[in-house]
C-alpha positions as a Markdown table, in Angstrom:
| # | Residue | x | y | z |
|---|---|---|---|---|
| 1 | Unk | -44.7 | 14.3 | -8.9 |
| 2 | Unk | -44.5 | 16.0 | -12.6 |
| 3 | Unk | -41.3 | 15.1 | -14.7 |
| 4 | Unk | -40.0 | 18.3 | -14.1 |
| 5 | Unk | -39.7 | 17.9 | -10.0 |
| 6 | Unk | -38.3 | 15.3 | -11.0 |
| 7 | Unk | -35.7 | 16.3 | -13.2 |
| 8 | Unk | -34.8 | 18.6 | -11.0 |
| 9 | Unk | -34.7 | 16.6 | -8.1 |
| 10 | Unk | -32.6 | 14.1 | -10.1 |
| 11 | Unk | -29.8 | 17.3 | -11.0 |
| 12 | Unk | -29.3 | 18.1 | -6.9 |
| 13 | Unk | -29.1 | 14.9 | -6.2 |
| 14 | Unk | -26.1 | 14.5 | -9.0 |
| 15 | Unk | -24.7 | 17.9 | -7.6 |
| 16 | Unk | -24.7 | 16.8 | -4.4 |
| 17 | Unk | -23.1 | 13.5 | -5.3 |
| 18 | Unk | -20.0 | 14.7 | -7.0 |
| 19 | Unk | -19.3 | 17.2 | -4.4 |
| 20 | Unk | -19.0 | 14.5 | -2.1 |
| 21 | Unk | -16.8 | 12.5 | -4.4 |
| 22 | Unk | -14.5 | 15.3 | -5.5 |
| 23 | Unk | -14.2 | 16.0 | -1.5 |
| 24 | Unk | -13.4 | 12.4 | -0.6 |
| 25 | Unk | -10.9 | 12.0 | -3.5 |
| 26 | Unk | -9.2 | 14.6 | -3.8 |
| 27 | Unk | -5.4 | 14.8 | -3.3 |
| 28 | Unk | -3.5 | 16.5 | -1.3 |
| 29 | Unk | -1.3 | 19.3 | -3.1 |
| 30 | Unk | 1.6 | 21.7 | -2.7 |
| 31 | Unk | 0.0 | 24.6 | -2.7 |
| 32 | Unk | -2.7 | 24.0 | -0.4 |
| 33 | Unk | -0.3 | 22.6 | 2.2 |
| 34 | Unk | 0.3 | 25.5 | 4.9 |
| 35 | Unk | 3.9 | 26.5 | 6.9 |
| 36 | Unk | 4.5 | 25.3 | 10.3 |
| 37 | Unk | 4.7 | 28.0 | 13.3 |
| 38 | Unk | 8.3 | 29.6 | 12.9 |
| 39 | Unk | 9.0 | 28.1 | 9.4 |
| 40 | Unk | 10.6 | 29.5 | 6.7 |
| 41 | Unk | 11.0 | 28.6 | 3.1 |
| 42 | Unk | 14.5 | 28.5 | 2.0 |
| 43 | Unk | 14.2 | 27.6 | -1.5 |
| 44 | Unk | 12.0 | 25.7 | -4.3 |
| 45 | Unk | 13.8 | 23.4 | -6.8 |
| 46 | Unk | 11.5 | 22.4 | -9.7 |
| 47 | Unk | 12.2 | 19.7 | -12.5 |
| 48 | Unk | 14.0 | 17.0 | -10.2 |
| 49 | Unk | 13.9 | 13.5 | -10.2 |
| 50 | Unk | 13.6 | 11.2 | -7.4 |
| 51 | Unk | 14.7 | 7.3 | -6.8 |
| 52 | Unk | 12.9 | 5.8 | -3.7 |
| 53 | Unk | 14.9 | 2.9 | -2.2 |
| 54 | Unk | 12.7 | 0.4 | -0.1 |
| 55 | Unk | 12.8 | -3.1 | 0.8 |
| 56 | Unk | 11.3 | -3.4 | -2.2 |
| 57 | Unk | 13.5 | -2.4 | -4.8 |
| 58 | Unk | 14.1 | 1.6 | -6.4 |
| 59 | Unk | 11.1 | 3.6 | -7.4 |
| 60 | Unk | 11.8 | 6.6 | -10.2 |
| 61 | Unk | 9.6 | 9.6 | -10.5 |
| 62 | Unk | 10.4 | 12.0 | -12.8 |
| 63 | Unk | 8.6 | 15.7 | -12.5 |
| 64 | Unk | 9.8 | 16.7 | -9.1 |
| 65 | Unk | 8.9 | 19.8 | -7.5 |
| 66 | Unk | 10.9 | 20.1 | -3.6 |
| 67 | Unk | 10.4 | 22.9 | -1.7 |
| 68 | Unk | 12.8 | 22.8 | 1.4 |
| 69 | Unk | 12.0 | 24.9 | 4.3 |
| 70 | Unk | 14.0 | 25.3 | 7.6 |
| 71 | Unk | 12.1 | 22.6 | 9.2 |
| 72 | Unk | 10.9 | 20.4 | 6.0 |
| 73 | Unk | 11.7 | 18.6 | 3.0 |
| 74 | Unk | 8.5 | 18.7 | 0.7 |
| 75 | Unk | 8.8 | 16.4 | -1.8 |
| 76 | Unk | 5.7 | 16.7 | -4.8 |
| 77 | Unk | 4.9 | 15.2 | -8.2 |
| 78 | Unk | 3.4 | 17.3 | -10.7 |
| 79 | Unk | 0.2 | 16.7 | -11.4 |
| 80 | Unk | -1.4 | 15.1 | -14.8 |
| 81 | Unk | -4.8 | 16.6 | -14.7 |
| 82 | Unk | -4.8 | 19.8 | -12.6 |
| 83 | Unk | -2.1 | 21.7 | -14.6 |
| 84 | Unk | 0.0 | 23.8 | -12.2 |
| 85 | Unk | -0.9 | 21.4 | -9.2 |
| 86 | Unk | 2.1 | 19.7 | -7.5 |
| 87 | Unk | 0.8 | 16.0 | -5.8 |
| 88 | Unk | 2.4 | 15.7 | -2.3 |
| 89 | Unk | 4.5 | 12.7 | -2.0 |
| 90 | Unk | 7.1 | 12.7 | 0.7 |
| 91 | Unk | 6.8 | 15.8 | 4.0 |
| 92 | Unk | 10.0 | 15.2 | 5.8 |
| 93 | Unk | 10.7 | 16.5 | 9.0 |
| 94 | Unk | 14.5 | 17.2 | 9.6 |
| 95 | Unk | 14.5 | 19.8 | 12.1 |
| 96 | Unk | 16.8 | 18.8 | 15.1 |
| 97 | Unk | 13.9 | 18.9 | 17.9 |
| 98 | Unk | 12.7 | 17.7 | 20.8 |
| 99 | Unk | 9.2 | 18.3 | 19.7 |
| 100 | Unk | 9.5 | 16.0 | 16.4 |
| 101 | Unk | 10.7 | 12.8 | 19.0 |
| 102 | Unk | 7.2 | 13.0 | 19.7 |
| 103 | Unk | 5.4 | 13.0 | 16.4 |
| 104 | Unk | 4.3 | 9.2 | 15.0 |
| 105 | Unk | 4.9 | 9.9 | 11.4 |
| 106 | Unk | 2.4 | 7.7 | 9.0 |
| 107 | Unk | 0.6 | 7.7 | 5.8 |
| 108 | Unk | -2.2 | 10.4 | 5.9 |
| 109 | Unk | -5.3 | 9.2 | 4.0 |
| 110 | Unk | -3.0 | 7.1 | 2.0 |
| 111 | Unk | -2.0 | 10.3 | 0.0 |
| 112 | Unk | 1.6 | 11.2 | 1.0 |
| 113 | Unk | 3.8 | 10.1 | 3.6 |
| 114 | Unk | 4.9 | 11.7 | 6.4 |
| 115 | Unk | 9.0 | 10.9 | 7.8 |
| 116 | Unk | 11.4 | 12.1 | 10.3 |
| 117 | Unk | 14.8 | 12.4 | 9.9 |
| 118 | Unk | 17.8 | 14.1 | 11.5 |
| 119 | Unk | 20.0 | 16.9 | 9.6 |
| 120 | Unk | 23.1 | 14.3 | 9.9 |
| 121 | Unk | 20.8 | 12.0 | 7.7 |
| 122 | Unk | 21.2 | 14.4 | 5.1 |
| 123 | Unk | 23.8 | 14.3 | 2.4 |
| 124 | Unk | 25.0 | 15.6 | -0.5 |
| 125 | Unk | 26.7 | 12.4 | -2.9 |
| 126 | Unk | 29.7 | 11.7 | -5.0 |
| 127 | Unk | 27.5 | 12.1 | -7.7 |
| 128 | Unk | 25.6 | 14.9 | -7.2 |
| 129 | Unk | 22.3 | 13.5 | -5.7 |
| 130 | Unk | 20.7 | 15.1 | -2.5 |
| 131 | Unk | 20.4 | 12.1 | -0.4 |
| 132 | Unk | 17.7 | 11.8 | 2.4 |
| 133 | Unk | 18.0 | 8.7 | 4.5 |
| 134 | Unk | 15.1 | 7.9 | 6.3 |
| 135 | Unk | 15.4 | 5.5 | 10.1 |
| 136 | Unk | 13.6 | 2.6 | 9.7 |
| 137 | Unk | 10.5 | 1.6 | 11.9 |
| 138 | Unk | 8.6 | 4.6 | 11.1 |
| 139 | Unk | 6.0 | 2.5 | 9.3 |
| 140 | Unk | 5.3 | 0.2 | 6.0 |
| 141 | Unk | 5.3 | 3.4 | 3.7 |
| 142 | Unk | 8.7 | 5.2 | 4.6 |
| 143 | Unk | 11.2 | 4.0 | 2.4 |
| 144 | Unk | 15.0 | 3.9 | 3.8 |
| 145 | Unk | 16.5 | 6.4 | 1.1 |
| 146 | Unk | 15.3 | 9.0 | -0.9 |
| 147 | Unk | 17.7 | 10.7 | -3.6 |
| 148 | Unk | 17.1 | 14.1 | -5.6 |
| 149 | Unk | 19.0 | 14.5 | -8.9 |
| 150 | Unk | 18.7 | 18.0 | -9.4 |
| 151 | Unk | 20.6 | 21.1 | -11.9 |
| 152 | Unk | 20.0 | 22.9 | -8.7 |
| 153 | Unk | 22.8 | 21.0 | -6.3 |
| 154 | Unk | 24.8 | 24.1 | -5.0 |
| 155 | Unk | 21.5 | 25.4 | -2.8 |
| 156 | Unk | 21.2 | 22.2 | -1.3 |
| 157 | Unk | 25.1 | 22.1 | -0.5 |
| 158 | Unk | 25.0 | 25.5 | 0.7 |
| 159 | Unk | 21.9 | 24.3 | 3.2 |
| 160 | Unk | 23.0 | 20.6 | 4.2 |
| 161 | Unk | 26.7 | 21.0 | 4.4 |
Protein backbone atom coordinates (compact mmCIF):
# COMPACT_ATOMS: atom_id res chain seq x y z
CA UNK A 1 0.00 0.00 0.00
CA UNK A 2 1.29 3.73 -0.99
CA UNK A 3 1.06 6.34 1.91
CA UNK A 4 -1.72 7.96 0.40
CA UNK A 5 -4.20 4.64 0.71
CA UNK A 6 -3.16 4.87 3.66
CA UNK A 7 -3.88 8.17 4.74
CA UNK A 8 -6.92 7.87 3.47
CA UNK A 9 -7.78 4.75 4.94
CA UNK A 10 -6.55 6.19 8.27
CA UNK A 11 -9.22 9.46 7.79
CA UNK A 12 -12.53 6.81 7.38
CA UNK A 13 -11.48 4.89 9.84
CA UNK A 14 -11.34 8.32 12.27
CA UNK A 15 -14.75 9.31 10.64
CA UNK A 16 -16.21 6.30 11.23
CA UNK A 17 -14.95 6.18 14.79
CA UNK A 18 -16.37 9.43 16.03
CA UNK A 19 -19.62 8.83 14.52
CA UNK A 20 -19.96 5.93 16.67
CA UNK A 21 -18.83 7.79 19.73
CA UNK A 22 -20.96 10.93 19.24
CA UNK A 23 -23.93 8.26 18.68
CA UNK A 24 -23.16 6.27 21.82
CA UNK A 25 -22.73 9.46 23.95
CA UNK A 26 -24.87 11.59 23.20
CA UNK A 27 -27.57 13.02 25.53
CA UNK A 28 -30.80 12.95 25.51
CA UNK A 29 -32.41 16.55 24.92
CA UNK A 30 -35.65 18.53 25.01
CA UNK A 31 -36.08 19.16 21.81
CA UNK A 32 -35.55 15.87 20.37
CA UNK A 33 -37.97 14.32 22.89
CA UNK A 34 -41.40 13.68 21.00
CA UNK A 35 -45.32 14.15 22.53
CA UNK A 36 -47.21 11.20 23.71
CA UNK A 37 -50.54 10.16 21.65
CA UNK A 38 -53.28 12.66 22.87
CA UNK A 39 -50.76 15.11 24.61
CA UNK A 40 -50.85 18.50 24.78
CA UNK A 41 -48.38 21.14 25.90
CA UNK A 42 -49.76 23.49 28.39
CA UNK A 43 -46.96 25.66 29.00
CA UNK A 44 -42.98 26.11 29.07
CA UNK A 45 -41.36 27.80 32.11
CA UNK A 46 -37.64 28.66 31.45
CA UNK A 47 -35.03 29.98 34.08
CA UNK A 48 -36.14 27.84 37.13
CA UNK A 49 -34.32 26.26 39.65
CA UNK A 50 -34.71 22.92 41.10
CA UNK A 51 -33.81 21.24 44.67
CA UNK A 52 -33.92 17.28 44.44
CA UNK A 53 -34.51 15.75 47.88
CA UNK A 54 -33.27 11.97 48.11
CA UNK A 55 -32.11 9.80 50.72
CA UNK A 56 -29.19 11.40 50.17
CA UNK A 57 -29.45 14.83 50.97
CA UNK A 58 -30.80 18.11 48.54
CA UNK A 59 -29.43 18.49 45.04
CA UNK A 60 -29.59 22.22 43.42
CA UNK A 61 -29.59 22.86 39.74
CA UNK A 62 -29.82 26.03 38.56
CA UNK A 63 -30.80 26.68 34.60
CA UNK A 64 -34.09 24.99 34.53
CA UNK A 65 -36.14 24.67 31.48
CA UNK A 66 -39.89 22.67 32.41
CA UNK A 67 -42.16 22.13 29.96
CA UNK A 68 -45.51 20.71 31.47
CA UNK A 69 -47.82 19.03 29.25
CA UNK A 70 -51.33 17.47 30.11
CA UNK A 71 -49.78 14.18 30.73
CA UNK A 72 -45.92 15.20 31.77
CA UNK A 73 -43.69 17.09 33.80
CA UNK A 74 -40.46 17.58 31.68
CA UNK A 75 -37.87 18.71 33.69
CA UNK A 76 -34.32 19.82 31.63
CA UNK A 77 -30.97 21.42 32.33
CA UNK A 78 -29.53 23.67 29.87
CA UNK A 79 -26.89 22.61 28.18
CA UNK A 80 -23.04 23.84 28.55
CA UNK A 81 -21.74 22.98 25.16
CA UNK A 82 -24.70 22.68 22.64
CA UNK A 83 -26.01 26.28 23.13
CA UNK A 84 -29.85 26.25 22.80
CA UNK A 85 -29.93 22.41 23.89
CA UNK A 86 -31.94 21.62 27.07
CA UNK A 87 -30.40 18.16 28.90
CA UNK A 88 -33.37 15.93 30.01
CA UNK A 89 -33.27 15.33 33.59
CA UNK A 90 -36.54 14.32 35.19
CA UNK A 91 -39.93 12.98 32.57
CA UNK A 92 -42.71 12.70 35.07
CA UNK A 93 -45.78 11.02 34.35
CA UNK A 94 -48.76 12.53 36.35
CA UNK A 95 -51.63 11.72 34.29
CA UNK A 96 -54.36 9.92 36.53
CA UNK A 97 -54.43 6.52 34.35
CA UNK A 98 -54.87 3.15 34.34
CA UNK A 99 -52.37 2.84 31.55
CA UNK A 100 -49.36 4.49 33.66
CA UNK A 101 -50.01 1.60 36.74
CA UNK A 102 -48.47 -0.38 34.15
CA UNK A 103 -45.34 1.36 33.10
CA UNK A 104 -41.85 0.36 35.30
CA UNK A 105 -40.39 3.76 35.37
CA UNK A 106 -36.33 3.58 35.45
CA UNK A 107 -33.21 5.33 34.33
CA UNK A 108 -32.92 5.19 30.48
CA UNK A 109 -29.33 4.84 29.41
CA UNK A 110 -28.39 6.43 32.60
CA UNK A 111 -29.39 9.84 31.04
CA UNK A 112 -32.69 11.02 32.67
CA UNK A 113 -35.01 9.48 34.80
CA UNK A 114 -38.20 8.49 34.27
CA UNK A 115 -41.16 8.83 37.51
CA UNK A 116 -44.81 8.38 38.14
CA UNK A 117 -46.69 10.30 40.18
CA UNK A 118 -50.38 11.11 40.84
CA UNK A 119 -51.92 14.85 40.21
CA UNK A 120 -52.73 14.80 44.30
CA UNK A 121 -48.81 14.52 44.58
CA UNK A 122 -48.66 17.81 43.15
CA UNK A 123 -48.47 20.99 45.06
CA UNK A 124 -48.15 24.36 45.02
CA UNK A 125 -46.04 25.54 48.69
CA UNK A 126 -46.22 28.20 51.30
CA UNK A 127 -43.40 29.54 49.67
CA UNK A 128 -44.00 29.54 46.26
CA UNK A 129 -42.20 26.32 45.01
CA UNK A 130 -44.05 23.81 42.69
CA UNK A 131 -43.61 20.72 44.61
CA UNK A 132 -43.49 17.22 42.87
CA UNK A 133 -43.49 14.38 45.25
CA UNK A 134 -42.41 11.31 43.88
CA UNK A 135 -43.75 7.36 45.64
CA UNK A 136 -40.97 5.67 46.68
CA UNK A 137 -39.93 2.10 45.20
CA UNK A 138 -39.78 3.30 41.83
CA UNK A 139 -36.11 2.63 41.67
CA UNK A 140 -32.36 3.91 43.10
CA UNK A 141 -32.59 7.08 40.80
CA UNK A 142 -36.12 8.68 41.73
CA UNK A 143 -35.67 11.01 44.36
CA UNK A 144 -38.82 11.54 46.93
CA UNK A 145 -39.25 15.36 46.17
CA UNK A 146 -38.62 17.54 43.55
CA UNK A 147 -39.31 21.47 44.02
CA UNK A 148 -39.39 24.27 41.20
CA UNK A 149 -38.72 27.86 42.24
CA UNK A 150 -39.99 29.64 39.49
CA UNK A 151 -41.14 33.75 38.55
CA UNK A 152 -43.73 31.81 36.68
CA UNK A 153 -45.91 30.29 39.78
CA UNK A 154 -49.43 31.54 38.78
CA UNK A 155 -49.49 28.93 35.56
CA UNK A 156 -48.59 26.21 37.62
CA UNK A 157 -51.42 27.24 40.28
CA UNK A 158 -53.77 27.74 37.61
CA UNK A 159 -52.88 23.93 36.32
CA UNK A 160 -52.30 22.02 39.74
CA UNK A 161 -54.88 23.66 41.93
Amino acid sequence: MDFTTIIVLAIVVFVVAAFILLRVFKKASMEELRMHYGEKMVFDDDNCTLEVKSGSGTEKLSDIFVRVTNKRIIISQRGRGRSGHHMLRYVILYEDSPSLKKLNPSNVKDEFVICITEPRNLSISESGMFTIVLPPGQGPDVPEQIQVKTGNISQYQDLFR
